[in-house]
């Protein structure tokens, strides 16, 4: 009997190990086929969570008409996006990437995380993009005053503001375009305005209709260096970037 128990325990341990090894934590497979099917580089990749994931469901033509690629995955935290950033952004060779992330970290989808570290993961994605010659645009976390699936999270609106302050300060200090969705969508108390959402966290079509001209204007604005020099998204060959090493 003891031998049988030990054998079963060993088999269970192997099963757990195999399961852990085969789990695609960052969900690289979600867009693997779509990435392989691309015949030309997208103009812009939108990297994010369910807010980005639901964008093309609400307005597919925004992506198809502009040669944009939607690479949002529902539920993901910034660490997961950072893990798949190479395959879902850099390998696609877009001119720019719009990074919209952070609310699921605040929601503790994986584990509690400080605002500073949430911002650092987003900053790391921006730095990877720059190293690859891709223009990064950092989007504000959308306003939110409650996490519908986790009532234990408190001070949500304040935490969103704190993350956005980190992101805005970094963007301004490093010549990166900051896409401010927050101001256009918020109520005075930091909630997502009710006309723009059905669940207090995700935009509805009216919300996306507000966001689209904001990001399009940000993409048109090529003056992304600290001295206002026009990079045109080509950071690798931008004289200012070479001179300042940022």
mmCIF file with all atom_site columns, N, CA and C in Angstrom, residues 44-48 52 55 68-69 85 89 96-101 134-139 179 181 215 218-219:
data_model
loop_
_atom_site.group_PDB
_atom_site.id
_atom_site.type_symbol
_atom_site.label_atom_id
_atom_site.label_alt_id
_atom_site.label_comp_id
_atom_site.label_asym_id
_atom_site.label_entity_id
_atom_site.label_seq_id
_atom_site.pdbx_PDB_ins_code
_atom_site.Cartn_x
_atom_site.Cartn_y
_atom_site.Cartn_z
_atom_site.occupancy
_atom_site.B_iso_or_equiv
_atom_site.pdbx_formal_charge
_atom_site.auth_seq_id
_atom_site.auth_comp_id
_atom_site.auth_asym_id
_atom_site.auth_atom_id
_atom_site.pdbx_PDB_model_num
ATOM 1  N N  . UNK A 1 44  ? -0.302  50.698 -36.641 1.00 0.00 ? 44  UNK A N  1
ATOM 2  C CA . UNK A 1 44  ? -0.261  50.847 -35.185 1.00 0.00 ? 44  UNK A CA 1
ATOM 3  C C  . UNK A 1 44  ? -0.797  49.567 -34.549 1.00 0.00 ? 44  UNK A C  1
ATOM 4  N N  . UNK A 1 45  ? -0.159  49.140 -33.474 1.00 0.00 ? 45  UNK A N  1
ATOM 5  C CA . UNK A 1 45  ? -0.683  48.049 -32.656 1.00 0.00 ? 45  UNK A CA 1
ATOM 6  C C  . UNK A 1 45  ? -1.264  48.656 -31.381 1.00 0.00 ? 45  UNK A C  1
ATOM 7  N N  . UNK A 1 46  ? -2.451  48.215 -31.004 1.00 0.00 ? 46  UNK A N  1
ATOM 8  C CA . UNK A 1 46  ? -3.061  48.616 -29.746 1.00 0.00 ? 46  UNK A CA 1
ATOM 9  C C  . UNK A 1 46  ? -2.888  47.460 -28.764 1.00 0.00 ? 46  UNK A C  1
ATOM 10 N N  . UNK A 1 47  ? -2.057  47.672 -27.761 1.00 0.00 ? 47  UNK A N  1
ATOM 11 C CA . UNK A 1 47  ? -1.766  46.655 -26.755 1.00 0.00 ? 47  UNK A CA 1
ATOM 12 C C  . UNK A 1 47  ? -2.566  46.946 -25.501 1.00 0.00 ? 47  UNK A C  1
ATOM 13 N N  . UNK A 1 48  ? -3.260  45.922 -24.970 1.00 0.00 ? 48  UNK A N  1
ATOM 14 C CA . UNK A 1 48  ? -4.022  46.189 -23.766 1.00 0.00 ? 48  UNK A CA 1
ATOM 15 C C  . UNK A 1 48  ? -4.756  44.992 -23.219 1.00 0.00 ? 48  UNK A C  1
ATOM 16 N N  . UNK A 1 52  ? -9.154  47.219 -24.558 1.00 0.00 ? 52  UNK A N  1
ATOM 17 C CA . UNK A 1 52  ? -8.690  47.161 -25.943 1.00 0.00 ? 52  UNK A CA 1
ATOM 18 C C  . UNK A 1 52  ? -9.316  45.977 -26.675 1.00 0.00 ? 52  UNK A C  1
ATOM 19 N N  . UNK A 1 55  ? -12.613 46.779 -28.042 1.00 0.00 ? 55  UNK A N  1
ATOM 20 C CA . UNK A 1 55  ? -12.684 47.926 -28.943 1.00 0.00 ? 55  UNK A CA 1
ATOM 21 C C  . UNK A 1 55  ? -13.060 47.501 -30.357 1.00 0.00 ? 55  UNK A C  1
ATOM 22 N N  . UNK A 1 68  ? -4.886  49.267 -38.288 1.00 0.00 ? 68  UNK A N  1
ATOM 23 C CA . UNK A 1 68  ? -4.505  49.103 -36.898 1.00 0.00 ? 68  UNK A CA 1
ATOM 24 C C  . UNK A 1 68  ? -4.691  47.635 -36.511 1.00 0.00 ? 68  UNK A C  1
ATOM 25 N N  . UNK A 1 69  ? -3.857  47.154 -35.607 1.00 0.00 ? 69  UNK A N  1
ATOM 26 C CA . UNK A 1 69  ? -3.973  45.789 -35.095 1.00 0.00 ? 69  UNK A CA 1
ATOM 27 C C  . UNK A 1 69  ? -4.375  45.831 -33.629 1.00 0.00 ? 69  UNK A C  1
ATOM 28 N N  . UNK A 1 85  ? 4.842   41.109 -25.276 1.00 0.00 ? 85  UNK A N  1
ATOM 29 C CA . UNK A 1 85  ? 5.037   42.342 -26.041 1.00 0.00 ? 85  UNK A CA 1
ATOM 30 C C  . UNK A 1 85  ? 5.883   42.107 -27.290 1.00 0.00 ? 85  UNK A C  1
ATOM 31 N N  . UNK A 1 89  ? 3.763   42.706 -30.567 1.00 0.00 ? 89  UNK A N  1
ATOM 32 C CA . UNK A 1 89  ? 4.030   44.087 -31.014 1.00 0.00 ? 89  UNK A CA 1
ATOM 33 C C  . UNK A 1 89  ? 5.304   44.158 -31.844 1.00 0.00 ? 89  UNK A C  1
ATOM 34 N N  . UNK A 1 96  ? 3.982   52.417 -34.693 1.00 0.00 ? 96  UNK A N  1
ATOM 35 C CA . UNK A 1 96  ? 3.686   52.887 -33.341 1.00 0.00 ? 96  UNK A CA 1
ATOM 36 C C  . UNK A 1 96  ? 2.902   51.834 -32.571 1.00 0.00 ? 96  UNK A C  1
ATOM 37 N N  . UNK A 1 97  ? 2.920   51.969 -31.252 1.00 0.00 ? 97  UNK A N  1
ATOM 38 C CA . UNK A 1 97  ? 2.118   51.113 -30.380 1.00 0.00 ? 97  UNK A CA 1
ATOM 39 C C  . UNK A 1 97  ? 1.444   52.002 -29.353 1.00 0.00 ? 97  UNK A C  1
ATOM 40 N N  . UNK A 1 98  ? 0.163   51.757 -29.119 1.00 0.00 ? 98  UNK A N  1
ATOM 41 C CA . UNK A 1 98  ? -0.592  52.452 -28.084 1.00 0.00 ? 98  UNK A CA 1
ATOM 42 C C  . UNK A 1 98  ? -0.799  51.475 -26.939 1.00 0.00 ? 98  UNK A C  1
ATOM 43 N N  . UNK A 1 99  ? -0.263  51.798 -25.770 1.00 0.00 ? 99  UNK A N  1
ATOM 44 C CA . UNK A 1 99  ? -0.301  50.900 -24.617 1.00 0.00 ? 99  UNK A CA 1
ATOM 45 C C  . UNK A 1 99  ? -1.342  51.410 -23.629 1.00 0.00 ? 99  UNK A C  1
ATOM 46 N N  . UNK A 1 100 ? -2.382  50.624 -23.429 1.00 0.00 ? 100 UNK A N  1
ATOM 47 C CA . UNK A 1 100 ? -3.460  50.966 -22.488 1.00 0.00 ? 100 UNK A CA 1
ATOM 48 C C  . UNK A 1 100 ? -3.597  49.815 -21.505 1.00 0.00 ? 100 UNK A C  1
ATOM 49 N N  . UNK A 1 101 ? -3.161  50.033 -20.272 1.00 0.00 ? 101 UNK A N  1
ATOM 50 C CA . UNK A 1 101 ? -3.083  48.929 -19.311 1.00 0.00 ? 101 UNK A CA 1
ATOM 51 C C  . UNK A 1 101 ? -3.111  49.464 -17.890 1.00 0.00 ? 101 UNK A C  1
ATOM 52 N N  . UNK A 1 134 ? 10.079  51.540 -32.661 1.00 0.00 ? 134 UNK A N  1
ATOM 53 C CA . UNK A 1 134 ? 8.629   51.704 -32.712 1.00 0.00 ? 134 UNK A CA 1
ATOM 54 C C  . UNK A 1 134 ? 8.241   52.848 -31.781 1.00 0.00 ? 134 UNK A C  1
ATOM 55 N N  . UNK A 1 135 ? 7.424   53.757 -32.264 1.00 0.00 ? 135 UNK A N  1
ATOM 56 C CA . UNK A 1 135 ? 7.024   54.895 -31.443 1.00 0.00 ? 135 UNK A CA 1
ATOM 57 C C  . UNK A 1 135 ? 6.006   54.447 -30.389 1.00 0.00 ? 135 UNK A C  1
ATOM 58 N N  . UNK A 1 136 ? 6.304   54.612 -29.100 1.00 0.00 ? 136 UNK A N  1
ATOM 59 C CA . UNK A 1 136 ? 5.334   54.249 -28.071 1.00 0.00 ? 136 UNK A CA 1
ATOM 60 C C  . UNK A 1 136 ? 4.438   55.425 -27.712 1.00 0.00 ? 136 UNK A C  1
ATOM 61 N N  . UNK A 1 137 ? 3.187   55.147 -27.524 1.00 0.00 ? 137 UNK A N  1
ATOM 62 C CA . UNK A 1 137 ? 2.246   56.098 -26.942 1.00 0.00 ? 137 UNK A CA 1
ATOM 63 C C  . UNK A 1 137 ? 1.680   55.455 -25.693 1.00 0.00 ? 137 UNK A C  1
ATOM 64 N N  . UNK A 1 138 ? 1.750   56.155 -24.579 1.00 0.00 ? 138 UNK A N  1
ATOM 65 C CA . UNK A 1 138 ? 1.270   55.626 -23.310 1.00 0.00 ? 138 UNK A CA 1
ATOM 66 C C  . UNK A 1 138 ? -0.083  56.251 -23.007 1.00 0.00 ? 138 UNK A C  1
ATOM 67 N N  . UNK A 1 139 ? -1.095  55.410 -22.876 1.00 0.00 ? 139 UNK A N  1
ATOM 68 C CA . UNK A 1 139 ? -2.445  55.888 -22.605 1.00 0.00 ? 139 UNK A CA 1
ATOM 69 C C  . UNK A 1 139 ? -2.724  55.905 -21.105 1.00 0.00 ? 139 UNK A C  1
ATOM 70 N N  . UNK A 1 179 ? -1.476  59.733 -24.002 1.00 0.00 ? 179 UNK A N  1
ATOM 71 C CA . UNK A 1 179 ? -2.828  59.774 -24.560 1.00 0.00 ? 179 UNK A CA 1
ATOM 72 C C  . UNK A 1 179 ? -3.813  59.885 -23.395 1.00 0.00 ? 179 UNK A C  1
ATOM 73 N N  . UNK A 1 181 ? -7.091  59.784 -22.176 1.00 0.00 ? 181 UNK A N  1
ATOM 74 C CA . UNK A 1 181 ? -8.499  59.428 -22.247 1.00 0.00 ? 181 UNK A CA 1
ATOM 75 C C  . UNK A 1 181 ? -9.234  59.851 -20.969 1.00 0.00 ? 181 UNK A C  1
ATOM 76 N N  . UNK A 1 215 ? -7.039  59.437 -29.589 1.00 0.00 ? 215 UNK A N  1
ATOM 77 C CA . UNK A 1 215 ? -5.841  58.688 -29.954 1.00 0.00 ? 215 UNK A CA 1
ATOM 78 C C  . UNK A 1 215 ? -5.403  59.000 -31.383 1.00 0.00 ? 215 UNK A C  1
ATOM 79 N N  . UNK A 1 218 ? -3.420  62.094 -31.163 1.00 0.00 ? 218 UNK A N  1
ATOM 80 C CA . UNK A 1 218 ? -2.113  61.804 -30.569 1.00 0.00 ? 218 UNK A CA 1
ATOM 81 C C  . UNK A 1 218 ? -1.179  61.152 -31.581 1.00 0.00 ? 218 UNK A C  1
ATOM 82 N N  . UNK A 1 219 ? -1.713  60.272 -32.414 1.00 0.00 ? 219 UNK A N  1
ATOM 83 C CA . UNK A 1 219 ? -0.892  59.618 -33.430 1.00 0.00 ? 219 UNK A CA 1
ATOM 84 C C  . UNK A 1 219 ? -0.440  60.606 -34.501 1.00 0.00 ? 219 UNK A C  1
#
